[in-house]
């Protein structure tokens, strides 16, 4: 009896304390993949800190990738400020960034066009992609039943009658990928078992826009796979995206990373923080707090430490455990701390 209790305890402790990366064949590598469209805010800091701590507490490395796919909104000045803010916080990256440190360069998505083109080709070879020439208005008019959160579910207007199809002319068209009416499941490191039916939740989705811009879903899969990322830690708004990404990993025959999504920060009774919330962006946070004061406040808000005291990321590594974070989709910014 005592022995089996001890075994149970050992397994329990092991599963609570072990890293979210369950692969034993690849070294643990986490990543932070900001879109340089503005100054980082408190929510980005929380996600970056958790991603860094998760990788470092498992003895792994941490990569910084610049997700500047959107040419209108991405600016190199913003990317420089992200780097400056991360370094100021003590969240140093081992690989990547604007200086392309490491063997998987380039680390800015705007310079990875040829790589995405190769992988799109591979997806085209499966016969499950097709050209879509729908206008925005047509998509809205023919979408599958409305999602309550305003998400658009593509109704399949351009989908060929028979799939896989071998010949298609993609000139001037967006490329969409067919999704089966099937549940995609994965185990999230914080929220546990997740199940999504992509046909119902998103429909066939875009891999490349008609103007040639690469879609986030394709770029992120290709990059995480080629850069050897084993764990992805990011906001809970991307829980459904993980299912889309797992589907692409499967079609490409690539090993997916482990996913842990983290609560989105909200203020004013549930409104999600965004880059427009100037009072909680890094410019004002840096004016109000020293780096250890800010990290300590974020750590206390997340439950990583029982009450606020100044801290550095490095000092939080030892006591870090995913079990300390409440698996809630959102977290209200604590007004006593900020
Ligand atoms: N680039 C995305 C963002 O800044 C993050 C994507 C990801 O972590 O997969 O919201």
Tab-separated table of C-alpha atoms and ligand atoms in Angstrom:
chain	number	residue	atom	x	y	z
A	1	UNK	CA	0.000	0.000	0.000
A	2	UNK	CA	2.715	2.402	1.053
A	3	UNK	CA	4.733	1.455	-2.012
A	4	UNK	CA	1.878	2.069	-4.430
A	5	UNK	CA	1.119	5.400	-2.746
A	6	UNK	CA	4.774	6.334	-3.193
A	7	UNK	CA	4.667	5.355	-6.873
A	8	UNK	CA	1.473	7.367	-7.361
A	9	UNK	CA	3.035	10.340	-5.608
A	10	UNK	CA	6.185	10.082	-7.697
A	11	UNK	CA	4.188	9.954	-10.950
A	12	UNK	CA	1.989	12.846	-9.804
A	13	UNK	CA	4.943	15.024	-8.837
A	14	UNK	CA	6.751	14.119	-12.029
A	15	UNK	CA	3.793	15.037	-14.213
A	16	UNK	CA	3.213	18.346	-12.415
A	17	UNK	CA	6.846	19.382	-12.511
A	18	UNK	CA	7.987	18.033	-15.846
A	19	UNK	CA	8.261	20.376	-18.785
A	20	UNK	CA	5.475	20.720	-21.317
A	21	UNK	CA	7.835	19.413	-23.994
A	22	UNK	CA	7.217	15.677	-24.047
A	23	UNK	CA	9.681	14.863	-26.769
A	24	UNK	CA	12.723	12.965	-25.615
A	25	UNK	CA	14.450	13.129	-28.939
A	26	UNK	CA	14.841	16.882	-29.366
A	27	UNK	CA	16.408	19.429	-27.027
A	28	UNK	CA	13.812	21.698	-25.418
A	29	UNK	CA	13.399	24.949	-27.318
A	30	UNK	CA	10.811	27.610	-26.556
A	31	UNK	CA	10.143	30.720	-28.567
A	32	UNK	CA	8.588	34.157	-28.548
A	33	UNK	CA	7.188	35.316	-31.857
A	34	UNK	CA	5.984	38.908	-31.631
A	35	UNK	CA	4.437	40.816	-34.502
A	36	UNK	CA	6.309	44.149	-34.545
A	37	UNK	CA	3.200	46.279	-34.976
A	38	UNK	CA	3.588	48.383	-31.835
A	39	UNK	CA	5.112	48.519	-28.385
A	40	UNK	CA	4.794	45.369	-26.242
A	41	UNK	CA	2.127	45.568	-23.532
A	42	UNK	CA	1.678	43.834	-20.212
A	43	UNK	CA	0.000	40.818	-21.848
A	44	UNK	CA	2.993	40.292	-24.153
A	45	UNK	CA	5.310	40.550	-21.146
A	46	UNK	CA	3.338	37.872	-19.276
A	47	UNK	CA	3.360	35.525	-22.290
A	48	UNK	CA	7.065	36.104	-22.947
A	49	UNK	CA	7.937	35.513	-19.289
A	50	UNK	CA	5.974	32.242	-19.147
A	51	UNK	CA	7.478	31.024	-22.406
A	52	UNK	CA	10.996	31.880	-21.214
A	53	UNK	CA	10.487	30.269	-17.784
A	54	UNK	CA	8.958	27.129	-19.279
A	55	UNK	CA	11.936	26.597	-21.591
A	56	UNK	CA	14.603	27.588	-19.084
A	57	UNK	CA	13.163	25.510	-16.216
A	58	UNK	CA	13.382	22.486	-18.537
A	59	UNK	CA	17.044	23.295	-19.301
A	60	UNK	CA	16.118	24.465	-22.791
A	61	UNK	CA	16.868	27.432	-25.011
A	62	UNK	CA	14.672	30.312	-26.147
A	63	UNK	CA	14.292	31.729	-29.606
A	64	UNK	CA	13.051	35.121	-30.788
A	65	UNK	CA	11.315	35.258	-34.159
A	66	UNK	CA	10.083	38.481	-35.730
A	67	UNK	CA	6.641	37.872	-37.240
A	68	UNK	CA	6.625	40.761	-39.686
A	69	UNK	CA	4.436	39.189	-42.364
A	70	UNK	CA	2.117	42.155	-42.567
A	71	UNK	CA	4.120	44.752	-44.538
A	72	UNK	CA	1.675	47.587	-43.789
A	73	UNK	CA	1.683	47.209	-40.014
A	74	UNK	CA	5.158	45.772	-39.268
A	75	UNK	CA	8.033	48.165	-38.631
A	76	UNK	CA	11.659	47.437	-37.906
A	77	UNK	CA	11.615	50.222	-35.261
A	78	UNK	CA	8.956	48.258	-33.390
A	79	UNK	CA	11.062	45.080	-33.621
A	80	UNK	CA	14.045	47.010	-32.203
A	81	UNK	CA	11.917	48.206	-29.304
A	82	UNK	CA	10.682	44.640	-28.646
A	83	UNK	CA	14.304	43.541	-28.426
A	84	UNK	CA	15.210	46.448	-26.178
A	85	UNK	CA	12.241	45.730	-23.892
A	86	UNK	CA	13.035	41.997	-23.667
A	87	UNK	CA	16.683	42.689	-22.850
A	88	UNK	CA	15.649	45.288	-20.237
A	89	UNK	CA	13.319	42.711	-18.643
A	90	UNK	CA	16.110	40.121	-18.494
A	91	UNK	CA	14.428	37.868	-21.062
A	92	UNK	CA	17.514	37.139	-23.132
A	93	UNK	CA	17.156	35.003	-26.248
A	94	UNK	CA	19.678	32.351	-27.261
A	95	UNK	CA	18.758	32.342	-30.923
A	96	UNK	CA	17.121	34.583	-33.498
A	97	UNK	CA	16.231	38.267	-33.365
A	98	UNK	CA	17.097	41.024	-35.823
A	99	UNK	CA	20.767	40.033	-35.722
A	100	UNK	CA	19.921	36.518	-36.941
A	101	UNK	CA	21.867	34.717	-34.223
A	102	UNK	CA	21.932	30.980	-34.935
A	103	UNK	CA	21.843	28.425	-37.685
A	104	UNK	CA	18.168	28.727	-38.613
A	105	UNK	CA	18.327	32.251	-40.037
A	106	UNK	CA	16.680	34.345	-41.254
A	107	UNK	CA	14.545	34.860	-38.170
A	108	UNK	CA	12.320	37.568	-39.643
A	109	UNK	CA	9.375	36.153	-41.525
A	110	UNK	CA	9.543	38.872	-44.188
A	111	UNK	CA	12.803	37.283	-45.373
A	112	UNK	CA	11.551	33.677	-45.542
A	113	UNK	CA	9.479	33.895	-48.717
A	114	UNK	CA	11.322	31.110	-50.592
A	115	UNK	CA	11.007	28.726	-47.679
A	116	UNK	CA	7.229	29.260	-47.424
A	117	UNK	CA	6.931	28.824	-51.192
A	118	UNK	CA	8.602	25.392	-50.968
A	119	UNK	CA	6.267	24.232	-48.234
A	120	UNK	CA	3.207	25.572	-50.012
A	121	UNK	CA	4.322	23.515	-52.980
A	122	UNK	CA	4.365	20.436	-50.767
A	123	UNK	CA	0.852	21.177	-49.599
A	124	UNK	CA	-0.274	21.757	-53.178
A	125	UNK	CA	1.134	18.315	-53.997
A	126	UNK	CA	-1.289	16.721	-51.521
A	127	UNK	CA	-4.139	17.936	-53.755
A	128	UNK	CA	-5.990	19.445	-50.789
A	129	UNK	CA	-5.316	23.070	-51.659
A	130	UNK	CA	-7.363	25.039	-54.146
A	131	UNK	CA	-7.520	28.550	-55.603
A	132	UNK	CA	-10.101	30.878	-54.079
A	133	UNK	CA	-11.228	34.045	-55.822
A	134	UNK	CA	-13.958	35.020	-53.392
A	135	UNK	CA	-14.240	38.670	-52.500
A	136	UNK	CA	-14.664	39.624	-48.857
A	137	UNK	CA	-18.354	40.333	-49.534
A	138	UNK	CA	-18.858	36.888	-51.086
A	139	UNK	CA	-17.176	35.209	-48.136
A	140	UNK	CA	-19.430	37.083	-45.719
A	141	UNK	CA	-22.534	36.283	-47.741
A	142	UNK	CA	-21.807	32.575	-48.114
A	143	UNK	CA	-20.185	31.783	-44.785
A	144	UNK	CA	-21.272	28.796	-42.751
A	145	UNK	CA	-23.450	29.532	-39.664
A	146	UNK	CA	-22.221	32.623	-37.822
A	147	UNK	CA	-19.841	32.217	-34.946
A	148	UNK	CA	-20.922	34.133	-31.868
A	149	UNK	CA	-17.494	35.773	-31.541
A	150	UNK	CA	-17.632	37.219	-35.044
A	151	UNK	CA	-15.273	34.684	-36.572
A	152	UNK	CA	-15.954	33.957	-40.205
A	153	UNK	CA	-16.295	30.313	-41.252
A	154	UNK	CA	-15.554	29.857	-44.930
A	155	UNK	CA	-18.527	28.135	-46.559
A	156	UNK	CA	-16.497	26.381	-49.271
A	157	UNK	CA	-17.748	28.409	-52.278
A	158	UNK	CA	-14.571	27.794	-54.355
A	159	UNK	CA	-13.881	24.261	-53.134
A	160	UNK	CA	-13.648	21.803	-56.067
A	161	UNK	CA	-16.355	19.135	-56.172
A	162	UNK	CA	-13.735	16.400	-56.028
A	163	UNK	CA	-10.691	16.394	-53.775
A	164	UNK	CA	-7.795	15.699	-53.905
A	165	UNK	CA	-7.464	17.535	-57.203
A	166	UNK	CA	-4.274	17.495	-59.227
A	167	UNK	CA	-4.406	20.539	-61.527
A	168	UNK	CA	-5.339	24.028	-60.475
A	169	UNK	CA	-4.526	27.539	-61.636
A	170	UNK	CA	-3.588	29.682	-58.640
A	171	UNK	CA	-2.801	32.833	-60.648
A	172	UNK	CA	-4.243	35.881	-58.901
A	173	UNK	CA	-6.092	33.704	-56.395
A	174	UNK	CA	-5.753	33.021	-52.697
A	175	UNK	CA	-4.696	29.481	-51.780
A	176	UNK	CA	-7.006	27.683	-49.394
A	177	UNK	CA	-6.582	24.318	-47.769
A	178	UNK	CA	-9.468	21.910	-47.372
A	179	UNK	CA	-10.211	20.810	-43.811
A	180	UNK	CA	-11.990	17.546	-43.048
A	181	UNK	CA	-15.152	17.297	-40.918
A	182	UNK	CA	-13.126	15.725	-38.152
A	183	UNK	CA	-12.109	16.572	-34.601
A	184	UNK	CA	-8.465	17.558	-34.097
A	185	UNK	CA	-7.343	16.979	-30.511
A	186	UNK	CA	-4.288	17.988	-28.575
A	187	UNK	CA	-3.252	18.284	-24.982
A	188	UNK	CA	-2.603	21.846	-23.960
A	189	UNK	CA	0.038	22.309	-21.267
A	190	UNK	CA	-2.290	24.567	-19.259
A	191	UNK	CA	-5.882	23.875	-20.338
A	192	UNK	CA	-5.608	20.098	-20.848
A	193	UNK	CA	-7.408	18.214	-23.619
A	194	UNK	CA	-8.617	20.423	-26.451
A	195	UNK	CA	-10.878	19.311	-29.298
A	196	UNK	CA	-11.754	21.340	-32.379
A	197	UNK	CA	-13.683	20.488	-35.500
A	198	UNK	CA	-11.978	22.703	-38.080
A	199	UNK	CA	-14.763	22.309	-40.649
A	200	UNK	CA	-17.208	23.810	-38.158
A	201	UNK	CA	-14.916	26.308	-36.443
A	202	UNK	CA	-13.013	27.865	-39.363
A	203	UNK	CA	-13.706	26.029	-42.604
A	204	UNK	CA	-11.062	25.705	-45.322
A	205	UNK	CA	-8.471	28.335	-44.460
A	206	UNK	CA	-6.091	30.568	-46.378
A	207	UNK	CA	-2.384	29.718	-46.723
A	208	UNK	CA	-1.504	32.516	-49.075
A	209	UNK	CA	-3.522	35.589	-49.877
A	210	UNK	CA	-4.397	36.667	-53.415
A	211	UNK	CA	-1.892	39.545	-53.092
A	212	UNK	CA	0.874	37.007	-52.398
A	213	UNK	CA	1.109	37.619	-48.630
A	214	UNK	CA	1.740	34.499	-46.566
A	215	UNK	CA	-0.816	33.545	-43.987
A	216	UNK	CA	0.266	33.315	-40.374
A	217	UNK	CA	-0.903	29.668	-40.097
A	218	UNK	CA	1.476	28.452	-42.796
A	219	UNK	CA	4.445	30.611	-41.785
A	220	UNK	CA	4.252	29.716	-38.108
A	221	UNK	CA	4.158	25.967	-38.779
A	222	UNK	CA	7.036	26.063	-41.226
A	223	UNK	CA	9.125	28.258	-38.929
A	224	UNK	CA	8.494	26.381	-35.687
A	225	UNK	CA	9.234	23.082	-37.447
A	226	UNK	CA	12.405	24.214	-39.239
A	227	UNK	CA	13.708	26.116	-36.216
A	228	UNK	CA	13.397	23.039	-33.981
A	229	UNK	CA	10.873	24.606	-31.593
A	230	UNK	CA	9.562	21.971	-29.183
A	231	UNK	CA	7.178	24.095	-27.137
A	232	UNK	CA	4.919	26.970	-28.058
A	233	UNK	CA	3.679	29.211	-25.243
A	234	UNK	CA	1.364	32.085	-26.266
A	235	UNK	CA	-2.007	33.698	-25.604
A	236	UNK	CA	-5.210	31.683	-25.269
A	237	UNK	CA	-6.651	33.474	-28.325
A	238	UNK	CA	-4.580	30.999	-30.369
A	239	UNK	CA	-6.056	27.760	-28.943
A	240	UNK	CA	-8.030	27.166	-32.131
A	241	UNK	CA	-5.054	28.151	-34.302
A	242	UNK	CA	-3.070	25.336	-32.676
A	243	UNK	CA	-5.583	22.845	-34.118
A	244	UNK	CA	-5.191	24.411	-37.595
A	245	UNK	CA	-1.430	24.217	-37.177
A	246	UNK	CA	-1.504	20.573	-36.019
A	247	UNK	CA	-3.495	19.773	-39.163
A	248	UNK	CA	-0.759	21.372	-41.317
A	249	UNK	CA	1.985	19.518	-39.417
A	250	UNK	CA	0.131	16.308	-40.172
A	251	UNK	CA	-0.203	17.044	-43.906
A	252	UNK	CA	3.486	17.996	-44.095
A	253	UNK	CA	4.613	14.942	-42.106
A	254	UNK	CA	6.300	17.165	-39.495
A	255	UNK	CA	6.407	16.675	-35.745
A	256	UNK	CA	4.305	19.323	-33.964
A	257	UNK	CA	5.616	21.084	-30.858
A	258	UNK	CA	3.801	20.940	-27.523
A	259	UNK	CA	1.422	23.823	-26.933
A	260	UNK	CA	0.646	25.729	-23.750
A	261	UNK	CA	-1.654	28.694	-24.088
A	262	UNK	CA	-1.818	31.272	-21.356
A	263	UNK	CA	-4.590	33.572	-20.091
A	264	UNK	CA	-5.158	36.798	-22.000
A	265	UNK	CA	-4.899	39.857	-19.817
A	266	UNK	CA	-8.009	41.972	-19.514
A	267	UNK	CA	-8.786	45.261	-17.888
A	268	UNK	CA	-11.932	47.330	-17.265
A	269	UNK	CA	-14.132	44.316	-16.559
A	270	UNK	CA	-13.066	41.909	-19.245
A	271	UNK	CA	-11.808	44.009	-22.169
A	272	UNK	CA	-8.761	42.382	-23.707
A	273	UNK	CA	-5.534	44.399	-23.508
A	274	UNK	CA	-4.160	45.530	-26.815
A	275	UNK	CA	-1.319	47.614	-28.138
A	276	UNK	CA	-3.658	50.604	-27.904
A	277	UNK	CA	-3.709	50.415	-24.081
A	278	UNK	CA	-0.936	52.927	-23.630
A	279	UNK	CA	-1.023	52.945	-19.821
A	280	UNK	CA	0.029	49.280	-19.783
A	281	UNK	CA	2.478	49.363	-22.657
A	282	UNK	CA	6.206	49.061	-22.110
A	283	UNK	CA	6.830	52.758	-22.493
A	284	UNK	CA	4.688	53.653	-19.489
A	285	UNK	CA	5.554	50.484	-17.550
A	286	UNK	CA	9.261	51.287	-17.863
A	287	UNK	CA	8.591	54.836	-16.694
A	288	UNK	CA	6.793	53.570	-13.588
A	289	UNK	CA	8.777	50.501	-12.545
A	290	UNK	CA	12.274	49.081	-12.538
A	291	UNK	CA	12.650	45.738	-14.357
A	292	UNK	CA	12.624	43.654	-11.123
A	293	UNK	CA	9.562	45.592	-9.906
A	294	UNK	CA	7.724	44.870	-13.143
A	295	UNK	CA	8.721	41.188	-13.320
A	296	UNK	CA	7.757	40.722	-9.641
A	297	UNK	CA	4.341	42.287	-10.273
A	298	UNK	CA	3.701	40.114	-13.340
A	299	UNK	CA	4.856	37.016	-11.429
A	300	UNK	CA	2.525	37.827	-8.509
A	301	UNK	CA	-0.390	38.462	-10.860
A	302	UNK	CA	0.185	35.097	-12.575
A	303	UNK	CA	0.471	33.260	-9.246
A	304	UNK	CA	4.138	32.347	-9.752
A	305	UNK	CA	4.977	33.920	-6.384
A	306	UNK	CA	2.530	34.151	-3.461
A	307	UNK	CA	2.845	37.910	-3.086
A	308	UNK	CA	4.635	40.757	-4.798
A	309	UNK	CA	8.338	41.210	-4.314
A	310	UNK	CA	10.881	42.411	-6.895
A	311	UNK	CA	12.258	39.529	-8.973
A	312	UNK	CA	14.322	38.732	-12.032
A	313	UNK	CA	13.306	36.091	-14.584
A	314	UNK	CA	16.459	34.103	-13.730
A	315	UNK	CA	15.483	34.001	-10.042
A	316	UNK	CA	12.014	32.660	-10.925
A	317	UNK	CA	13.311	29.659	-12.890
A	318	UNK	CA	13.853	27.402	-9.912
A	319	UNK	CA	10.357	27.644	-8.443
A	320	UNK	CA	8.584	27.697	-11.799
A	321	UNK	CA	5.796	25.194	-12.362
A	322	UNK	CA	2.871	25.210	-14.779
A	323	UNK	CA	0.758	23.945	-11.868
A	324	UNK	CA	0.940	27.430	-10.334
A	325	UNK	CA	-0.993	29.050	-13.205
A	326	UNK	CA	-4.801	28.952	-13.081
A	327	UNK	CA	-6.174	27.502	-16.325
A	328	UNK	CA	-8.515	30.422	-17.029
A	329	UNK	CA	-8.890	31.909	-20.483
A	330	UNK	CA	-8.569	35.481	-19.248
A	331	UNK	CA	-6.990	37.192	-16.277
A	332	UNK	CA	-8.040	40.592	-14.990
A	333	UNK	CA	-5.094	42.942	-14.456
A	334	UNK	CA	-4.831	43.403	-10.709
A	335	UNK	CA	-5.261	47.148	-9.970
A	336	UNK	CA	-3.291	46.800	-6.714
A	337	UNK	CA	-0.260	45.759	-8.725
A	338	UNK	CA	-0.570	48.017	-11.789
B	1	LIG	N1	2.872	36.792	-33.970
B	1	LIG	C1	1.765	36.475	-33.123
B	1	LIG	C2	1.417	37.660	-32.252
B	1	LIG	O1	2.246	38.511	-31.994
B	1	LIG	C3	2.059	35.303	-32.192
B	1	LIG	C4	1.941	34.030	-32.892
B	1	LIG	C5	2.389	32.814	-32.107
B	1	LIG	O2	2.944	32.944	-31.005
B	1	LIG	O3	2.192	31.730	-32.647
B	1	LIG	O4	0.285	37.738	-31.810
